[in-house]
Coordinates of C-alpha atoms and ligand atoms in Angstrom, one line a residue:
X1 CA 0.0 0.0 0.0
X2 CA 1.4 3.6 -0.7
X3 CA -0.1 6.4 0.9
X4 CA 0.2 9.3 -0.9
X5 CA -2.1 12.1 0.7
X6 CA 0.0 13.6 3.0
X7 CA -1.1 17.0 2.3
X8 CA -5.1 16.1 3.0
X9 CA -3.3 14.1 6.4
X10 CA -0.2 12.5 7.0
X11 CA -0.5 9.0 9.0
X12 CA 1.0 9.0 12.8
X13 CA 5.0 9.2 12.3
X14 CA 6.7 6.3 13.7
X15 CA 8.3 7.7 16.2
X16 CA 5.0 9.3 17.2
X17 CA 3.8 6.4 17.5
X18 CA 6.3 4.6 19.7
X19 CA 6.1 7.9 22.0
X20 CA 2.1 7.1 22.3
X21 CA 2.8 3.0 23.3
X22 CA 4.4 3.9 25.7
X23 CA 2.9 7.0 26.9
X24 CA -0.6 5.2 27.3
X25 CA 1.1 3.1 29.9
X26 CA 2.2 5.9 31.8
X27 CA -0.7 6.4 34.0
X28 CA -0.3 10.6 33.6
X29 CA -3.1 11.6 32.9
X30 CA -5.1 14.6 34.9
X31 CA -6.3 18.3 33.9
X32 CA -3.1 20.1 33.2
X33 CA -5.0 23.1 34.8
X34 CA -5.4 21.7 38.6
X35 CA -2.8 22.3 41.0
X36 CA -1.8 18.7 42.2
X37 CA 1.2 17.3 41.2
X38 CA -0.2 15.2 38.4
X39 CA -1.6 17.9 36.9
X40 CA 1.6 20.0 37.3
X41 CA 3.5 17.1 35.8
X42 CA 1.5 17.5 32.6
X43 CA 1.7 21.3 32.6
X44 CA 5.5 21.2 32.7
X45 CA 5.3 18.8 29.9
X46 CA 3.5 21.4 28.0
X47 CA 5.8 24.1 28.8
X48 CA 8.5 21.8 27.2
X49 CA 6.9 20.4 24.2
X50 CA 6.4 24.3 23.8
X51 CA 10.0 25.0 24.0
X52 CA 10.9 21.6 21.7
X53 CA 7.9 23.4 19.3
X54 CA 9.3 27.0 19.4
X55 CA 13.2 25.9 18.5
X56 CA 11.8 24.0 15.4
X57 CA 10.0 27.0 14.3
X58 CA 12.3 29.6 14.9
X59 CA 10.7 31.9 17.5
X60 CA 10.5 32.1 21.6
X61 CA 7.9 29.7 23.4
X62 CA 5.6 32.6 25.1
X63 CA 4.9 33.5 20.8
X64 CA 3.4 29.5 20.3
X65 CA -0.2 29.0 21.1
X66 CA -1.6 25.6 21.2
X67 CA -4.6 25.1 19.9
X68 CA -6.8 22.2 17.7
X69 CA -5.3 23.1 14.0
X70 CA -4.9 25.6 11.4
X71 CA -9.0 26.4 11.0
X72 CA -8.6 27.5 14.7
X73 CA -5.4 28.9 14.3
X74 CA -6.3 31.0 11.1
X75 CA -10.3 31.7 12.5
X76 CA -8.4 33.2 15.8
X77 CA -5.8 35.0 14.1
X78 CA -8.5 36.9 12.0
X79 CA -11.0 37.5 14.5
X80 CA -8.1 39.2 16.4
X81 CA -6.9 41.7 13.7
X82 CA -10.3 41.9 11.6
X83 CA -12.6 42.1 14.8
X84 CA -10.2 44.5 16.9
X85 CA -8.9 46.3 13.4
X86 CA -9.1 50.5 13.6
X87 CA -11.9 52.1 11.9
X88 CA -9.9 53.0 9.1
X89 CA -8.7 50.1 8.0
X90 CA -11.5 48.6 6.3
X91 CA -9.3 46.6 3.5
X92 CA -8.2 42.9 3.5
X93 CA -6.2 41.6 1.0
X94 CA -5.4 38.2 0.3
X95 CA -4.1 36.0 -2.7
X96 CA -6.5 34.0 -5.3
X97 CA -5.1 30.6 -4.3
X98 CA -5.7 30.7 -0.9
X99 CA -7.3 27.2 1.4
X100 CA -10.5 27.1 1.9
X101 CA -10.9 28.2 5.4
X102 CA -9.4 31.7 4.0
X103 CA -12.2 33.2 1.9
X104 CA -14.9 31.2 4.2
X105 CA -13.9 33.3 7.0
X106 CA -13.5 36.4 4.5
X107 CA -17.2 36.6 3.0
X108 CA -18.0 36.5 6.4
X109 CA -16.0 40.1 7.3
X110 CA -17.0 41.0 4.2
X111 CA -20.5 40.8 4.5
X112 CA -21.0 40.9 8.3
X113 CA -18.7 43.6 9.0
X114 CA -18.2 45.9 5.5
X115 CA -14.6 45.3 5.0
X116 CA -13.2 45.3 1.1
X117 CA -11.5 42.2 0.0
X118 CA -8.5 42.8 -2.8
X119 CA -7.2 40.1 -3.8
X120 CA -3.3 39.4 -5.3
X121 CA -3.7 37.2 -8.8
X122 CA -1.0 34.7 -9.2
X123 CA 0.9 34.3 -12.2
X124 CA 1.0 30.7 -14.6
X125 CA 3.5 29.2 -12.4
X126 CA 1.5 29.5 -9.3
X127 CA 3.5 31.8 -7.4
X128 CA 1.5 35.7 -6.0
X129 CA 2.3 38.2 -8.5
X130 CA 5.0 40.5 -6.0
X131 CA 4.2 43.2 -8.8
X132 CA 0.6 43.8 -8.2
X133 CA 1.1 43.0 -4.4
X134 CA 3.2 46.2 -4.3
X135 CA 0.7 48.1 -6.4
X136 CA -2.0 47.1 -3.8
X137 CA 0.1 48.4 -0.7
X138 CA 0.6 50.9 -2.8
X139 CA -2.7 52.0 -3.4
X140 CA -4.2 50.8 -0.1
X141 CA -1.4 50.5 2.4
X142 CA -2.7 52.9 5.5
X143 CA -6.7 51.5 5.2
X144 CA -5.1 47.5 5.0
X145 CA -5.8 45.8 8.1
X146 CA -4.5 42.9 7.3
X147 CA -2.3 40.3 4.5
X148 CA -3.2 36.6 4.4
X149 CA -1.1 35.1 2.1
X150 CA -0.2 31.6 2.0
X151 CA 3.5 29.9 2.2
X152 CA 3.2 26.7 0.5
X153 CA -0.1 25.8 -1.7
X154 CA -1.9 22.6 -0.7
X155 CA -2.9 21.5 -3.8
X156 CA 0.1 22.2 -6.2
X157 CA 3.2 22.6 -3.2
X158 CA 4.2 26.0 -4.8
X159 CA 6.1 28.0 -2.0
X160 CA 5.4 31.8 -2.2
X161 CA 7.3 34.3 -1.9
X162 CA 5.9 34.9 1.6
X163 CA 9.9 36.1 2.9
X164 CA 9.4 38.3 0.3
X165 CA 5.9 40.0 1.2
X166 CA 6.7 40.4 4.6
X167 CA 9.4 42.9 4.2
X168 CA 7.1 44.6 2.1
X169 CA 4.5 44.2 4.9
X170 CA 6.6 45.5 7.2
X171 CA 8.3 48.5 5.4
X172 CA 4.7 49.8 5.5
X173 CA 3.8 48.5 8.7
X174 CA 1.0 46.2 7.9
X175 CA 0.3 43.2 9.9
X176 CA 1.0 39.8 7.8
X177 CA -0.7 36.5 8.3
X178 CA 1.0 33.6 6.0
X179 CA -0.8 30.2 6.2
X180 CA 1.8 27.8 7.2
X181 CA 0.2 24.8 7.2
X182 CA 1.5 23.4 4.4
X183 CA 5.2 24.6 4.7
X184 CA 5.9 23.5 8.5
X185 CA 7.6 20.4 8.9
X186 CA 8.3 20.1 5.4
X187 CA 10.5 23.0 4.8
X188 CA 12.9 24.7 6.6
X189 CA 11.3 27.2 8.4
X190 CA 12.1 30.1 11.0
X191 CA 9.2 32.1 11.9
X192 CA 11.4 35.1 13.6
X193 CA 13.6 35.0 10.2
X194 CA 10.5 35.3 8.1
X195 CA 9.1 38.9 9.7
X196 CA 5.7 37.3 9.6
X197 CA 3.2 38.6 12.1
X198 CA 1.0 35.3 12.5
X199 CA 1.6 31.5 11.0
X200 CA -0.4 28.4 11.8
X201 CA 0.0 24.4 12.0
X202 CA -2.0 22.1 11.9
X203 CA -0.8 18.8 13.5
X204 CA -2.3 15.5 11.5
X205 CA -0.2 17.5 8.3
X206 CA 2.9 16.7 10.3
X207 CA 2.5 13.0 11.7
X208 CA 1.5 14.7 15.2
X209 CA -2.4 13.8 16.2
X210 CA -6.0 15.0 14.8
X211 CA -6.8 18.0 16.8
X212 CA -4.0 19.3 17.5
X213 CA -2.0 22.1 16.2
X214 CA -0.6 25.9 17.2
X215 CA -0.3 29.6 16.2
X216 CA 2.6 31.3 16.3
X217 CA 2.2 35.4 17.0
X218 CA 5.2 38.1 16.9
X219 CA 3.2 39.9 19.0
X220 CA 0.8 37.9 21.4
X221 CA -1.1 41.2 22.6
X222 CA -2.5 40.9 19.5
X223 CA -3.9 38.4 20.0
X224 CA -7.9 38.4 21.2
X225 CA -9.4 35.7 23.1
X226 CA -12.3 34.2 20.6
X227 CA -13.2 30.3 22.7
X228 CA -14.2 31.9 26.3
X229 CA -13.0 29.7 29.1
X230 CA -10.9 29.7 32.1
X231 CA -7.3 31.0 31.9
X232 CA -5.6 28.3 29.3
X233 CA -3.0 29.4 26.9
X234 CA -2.9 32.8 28.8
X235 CA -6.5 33.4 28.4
X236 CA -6.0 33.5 24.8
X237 CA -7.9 29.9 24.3
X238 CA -10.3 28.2 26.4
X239 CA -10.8 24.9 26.4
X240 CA -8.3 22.0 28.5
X241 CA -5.8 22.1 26.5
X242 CA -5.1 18.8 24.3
X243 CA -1.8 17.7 26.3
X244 CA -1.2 14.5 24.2
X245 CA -1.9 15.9 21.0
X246 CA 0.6 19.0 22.5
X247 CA 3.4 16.4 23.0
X248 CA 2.7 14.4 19.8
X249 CA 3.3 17.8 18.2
X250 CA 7.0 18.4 19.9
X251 CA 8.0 14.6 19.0
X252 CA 6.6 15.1 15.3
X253 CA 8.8 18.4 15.2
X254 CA 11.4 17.1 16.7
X255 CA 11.5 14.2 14.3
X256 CA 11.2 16.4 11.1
X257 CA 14.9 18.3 12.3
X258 CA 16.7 15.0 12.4
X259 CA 15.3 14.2 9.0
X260 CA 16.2 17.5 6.9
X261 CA 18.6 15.8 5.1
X262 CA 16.2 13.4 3.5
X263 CA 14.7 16.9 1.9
X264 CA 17.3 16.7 -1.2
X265 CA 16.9 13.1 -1.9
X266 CA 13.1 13.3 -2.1
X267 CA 13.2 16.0 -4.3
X268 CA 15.2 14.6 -6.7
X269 CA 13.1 11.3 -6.6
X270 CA 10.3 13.5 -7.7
X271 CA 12.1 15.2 -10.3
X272 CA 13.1 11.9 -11.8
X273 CA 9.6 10.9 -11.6
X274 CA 7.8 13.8 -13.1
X275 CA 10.8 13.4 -15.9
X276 CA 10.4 9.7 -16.6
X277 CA 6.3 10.1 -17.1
X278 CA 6.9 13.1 -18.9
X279 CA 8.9 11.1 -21.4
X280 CA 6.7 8.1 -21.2
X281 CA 3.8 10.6 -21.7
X282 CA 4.6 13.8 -23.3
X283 CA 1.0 14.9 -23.1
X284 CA 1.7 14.7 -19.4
X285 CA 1.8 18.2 -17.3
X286 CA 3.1 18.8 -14.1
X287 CA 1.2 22.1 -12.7
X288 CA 3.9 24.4 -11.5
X289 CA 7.0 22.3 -12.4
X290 CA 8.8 26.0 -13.2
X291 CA 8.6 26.8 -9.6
X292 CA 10.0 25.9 -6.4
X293 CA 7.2 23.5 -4.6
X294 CA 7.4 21.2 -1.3
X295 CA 9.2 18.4 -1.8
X296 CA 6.9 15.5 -1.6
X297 CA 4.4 17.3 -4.0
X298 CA 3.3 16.9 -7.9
X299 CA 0.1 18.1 -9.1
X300 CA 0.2 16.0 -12.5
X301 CA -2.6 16.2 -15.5
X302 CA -3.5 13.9 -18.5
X303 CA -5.4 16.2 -20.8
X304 CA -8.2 14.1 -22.0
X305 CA -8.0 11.7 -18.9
X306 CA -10.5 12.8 -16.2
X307 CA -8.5 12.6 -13.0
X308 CA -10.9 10.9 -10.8
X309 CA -10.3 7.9 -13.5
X310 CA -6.9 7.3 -13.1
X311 CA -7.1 8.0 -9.4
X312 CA -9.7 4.9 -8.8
X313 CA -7.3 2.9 -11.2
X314 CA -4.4 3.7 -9.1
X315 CA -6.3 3.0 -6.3
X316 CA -7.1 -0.1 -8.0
X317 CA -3.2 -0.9 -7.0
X318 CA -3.2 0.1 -3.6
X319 CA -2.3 4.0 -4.4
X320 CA -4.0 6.4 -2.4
X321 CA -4.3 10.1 -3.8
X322 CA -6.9 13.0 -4.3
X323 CA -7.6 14.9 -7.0
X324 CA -7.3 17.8 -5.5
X325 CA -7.0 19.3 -1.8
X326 CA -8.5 16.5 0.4
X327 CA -11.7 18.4 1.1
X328 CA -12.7 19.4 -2.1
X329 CA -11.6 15.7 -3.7
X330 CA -15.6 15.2 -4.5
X331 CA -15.5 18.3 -6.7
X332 CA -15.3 17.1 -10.2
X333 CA -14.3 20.7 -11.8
X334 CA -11.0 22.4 -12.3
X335 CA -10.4 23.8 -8.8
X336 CA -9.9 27.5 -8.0
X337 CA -6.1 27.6 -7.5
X338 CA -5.7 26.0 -11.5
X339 CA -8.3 28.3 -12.4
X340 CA -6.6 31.6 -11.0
X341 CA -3.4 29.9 -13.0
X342 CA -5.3 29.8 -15.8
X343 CA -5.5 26.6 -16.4
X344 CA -8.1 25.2 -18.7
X345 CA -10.5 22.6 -18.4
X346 CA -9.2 19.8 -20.2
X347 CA -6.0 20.1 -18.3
X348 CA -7.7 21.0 -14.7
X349 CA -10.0 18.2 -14.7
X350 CA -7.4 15.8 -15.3
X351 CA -5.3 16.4 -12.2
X352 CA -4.5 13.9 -10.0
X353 CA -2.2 14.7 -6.7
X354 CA 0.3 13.1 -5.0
X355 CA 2.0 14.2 -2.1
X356 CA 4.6 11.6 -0.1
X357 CA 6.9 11.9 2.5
X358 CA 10.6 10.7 3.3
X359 CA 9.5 8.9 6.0
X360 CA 8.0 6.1 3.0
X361 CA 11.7 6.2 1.1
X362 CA 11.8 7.8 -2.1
X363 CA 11.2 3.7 -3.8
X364 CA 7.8 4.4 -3.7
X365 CA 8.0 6.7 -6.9
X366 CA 9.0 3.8 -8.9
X367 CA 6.2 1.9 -8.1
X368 CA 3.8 4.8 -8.6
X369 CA 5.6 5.1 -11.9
X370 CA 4.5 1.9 -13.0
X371 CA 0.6 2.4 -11.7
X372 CA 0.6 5.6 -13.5
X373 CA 2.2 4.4 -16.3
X374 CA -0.1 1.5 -16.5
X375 CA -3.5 3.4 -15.8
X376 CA -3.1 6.3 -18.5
X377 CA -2.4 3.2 -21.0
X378 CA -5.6 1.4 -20.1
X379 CA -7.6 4.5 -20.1
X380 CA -5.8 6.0 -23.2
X381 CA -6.9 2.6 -24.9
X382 CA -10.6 3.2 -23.2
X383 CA -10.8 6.5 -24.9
X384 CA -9.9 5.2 -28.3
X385 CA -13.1 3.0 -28.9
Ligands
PLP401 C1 -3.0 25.4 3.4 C2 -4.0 24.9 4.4 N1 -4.5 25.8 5.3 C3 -5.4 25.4 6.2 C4 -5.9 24.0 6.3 C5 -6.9 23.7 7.3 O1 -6.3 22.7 8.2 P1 -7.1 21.9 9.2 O2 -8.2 21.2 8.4 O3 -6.2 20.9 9.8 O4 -7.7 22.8 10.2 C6 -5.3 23.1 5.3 C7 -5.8 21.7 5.3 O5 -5.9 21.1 4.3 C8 -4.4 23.6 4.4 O6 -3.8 22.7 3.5

């Protein structure tokens, strides 16, 4: 069986799952809020996982907030700025390729509470257009409340420029929110580095448990409460916090820096991959092959070839993969993200994504190779009569 959906959820990591044998056995379990010892014991656990948390990520512990995920994290970090924004900032702008939860939560401000959504196109390759970002702040810069702009797309793995838009962000002193989700513990990443206000993660991407996750904020007073409870996370978030799924999160992290170094090798398995189908299969496209994308992630199209066909037929050999982002995988149309590309029907209704990790060993591309290989000749031969 190869699992390759590790953008929709990535299974339990190994060693998470050796850390959860054997922490079931430990007895330690208690409300990490009450003041006897057991519950101490777990709250000093948090306090480290948060320290393990905040050295992967680049920034100090008191700037991590633990929470259930990135819909949390990014609903929280917009309720704060949008909710709490001056009067005179009534403008949000955002990118055209964003996740779902983005322009959700958008229509809502929009509607609910007048503010003016611009948003930044992205150019063929996938990657926000810095050029009409910087005509926007231009144009807009003292009424912009906020910037959410993704770091990593879920469904093609193309890495913005986000470095790039922060320092623009912060030459004009607007606040910056880049969704992380997809970019933290697959890339290198160091949140201070980056000058971003606010990032998320969402812990099933990264091996760590459902339900658990964090937000990261350069400025924690920014930060409004929006669950009501007793005093967790420093009042920020109500709600016992999820203490296993906190320390699933610091092994998960933890794992991902002793693994950097199988980065390279999986993205030149990939690259020999998309090469080698691309020869087999020269009508084959990989959506935003020009441009630098997460390492585990090819968004590939058979014009012609409906991608929910080859996906059953690959599925048909024990190969697990969406046609899309995971939540939208019932959707038979060209998704939004292709579209804002510009990519046309034939093409966008034929993808298929896969998106592996090293933690399978790079091997698994040949034997996808030969699934894929396989499926576009059977249905090739399909189409023909
Ligand atoms: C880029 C991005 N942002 C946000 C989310 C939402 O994450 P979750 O469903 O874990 O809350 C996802 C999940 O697919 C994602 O890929």
């Amino acid at each position: 069986m190869i699992y390759a959906d590790y953008n929709g959820s990535a299974p339990l990591l190994p060693s998470v799952k050796d850390y959860l044998k054997k922490r079931f056995d430990s007895d330690l379990f208690a409300n990490p809020n009450a003041i006897h010892s057991m519950g101490q014991k777990i709250t000093l656990g948090i306090e480290k996982c948060r320290e393990v948390v905040a050295n992967v990520v680049g920034c100090y512990p008191d700037q991590i907030l633990f929470n259930s995920g990135s819909s949390e994290g990014i609903s929280h970090i917009l309720f704060s700025c949008l909710e709490y924004a001056q009067k005179n900032k009534n403008i949000i702008v955002t990118s055209s390729i964003e996740h779902a939860v983005i322009p959700a939560a958008l229509k809502f401000y929009e509607e609910r509470r007048g503010f003016i959504i611009k948003k930044v196109d992205v150019d063929k390759d996938g990657v926000v257009k810095i050029d009409s970002f910087n005509k926007m702040i231009a144009e807009f810069g003292p009424s912009i409340a906020l910037v959410t702009i993704m770091a990593a797309n879920n469904e093609t793995g193309v890495i913005q420029p986000y470095k790039e838009l922060s320092k623009i962000c912060e030459t004009h002193k607007i606040l910056f929110f880049s969704d992380t989700t997809q970019l933290i513990g697959k890339e290198e990443f160091n949140f201070n580095e980056s000058g971003l206000d606010f990032a998320v993660c969402s812990g099933h991407k990264i091996g760590a448990l459902t339900g658990s996750g964090f937000l990261i904020a350069k400025n924690s007073t920014l930060l409004k409460s929006h669950i009501f409870g007793s005093h967790q996370e420093k009042g920020l978030r109500g709600g016992t916090q999820h203490y296993l799924g906190i320390e699933t999160l610091a092994v998960a992290l933890d794992d991902f820096m002793n693994s950097k170094e199988k980065l390279l090798p999986l993205y030149e398995a990939r690259k020999n991959f998309e090469n080698e189908l691309k020869k087999q299969y020269p009508l084959t496209q990989i959506i935003g092959d020009k441009s630098k994308r997460l390492a585990g992630t090819s968004l590939i199209s058979y014009p012609g070839i409906h991608g929910q066909a080859i996906q059953i037929e690959l599925e048909s050999h024990n190969i697990f993969v969406t046609t899309s982002a995971a939540c939208s995988d019932n959707q038979p149309e060209t998704s939004q993200v292709l579209m804002a590309m510009g990519i046309q029907d034939d093409v966008g209704r034929g993808v298929i994504r896969l998106s592996i990790s090293y933690h399978q060993g790079v091997e698994v591309y040949q034997e996808i190779l030969k699934a894929m290989s396989a499926a576009i000749k059977k249905l090739e031969r399909i189409k023909a009569y």
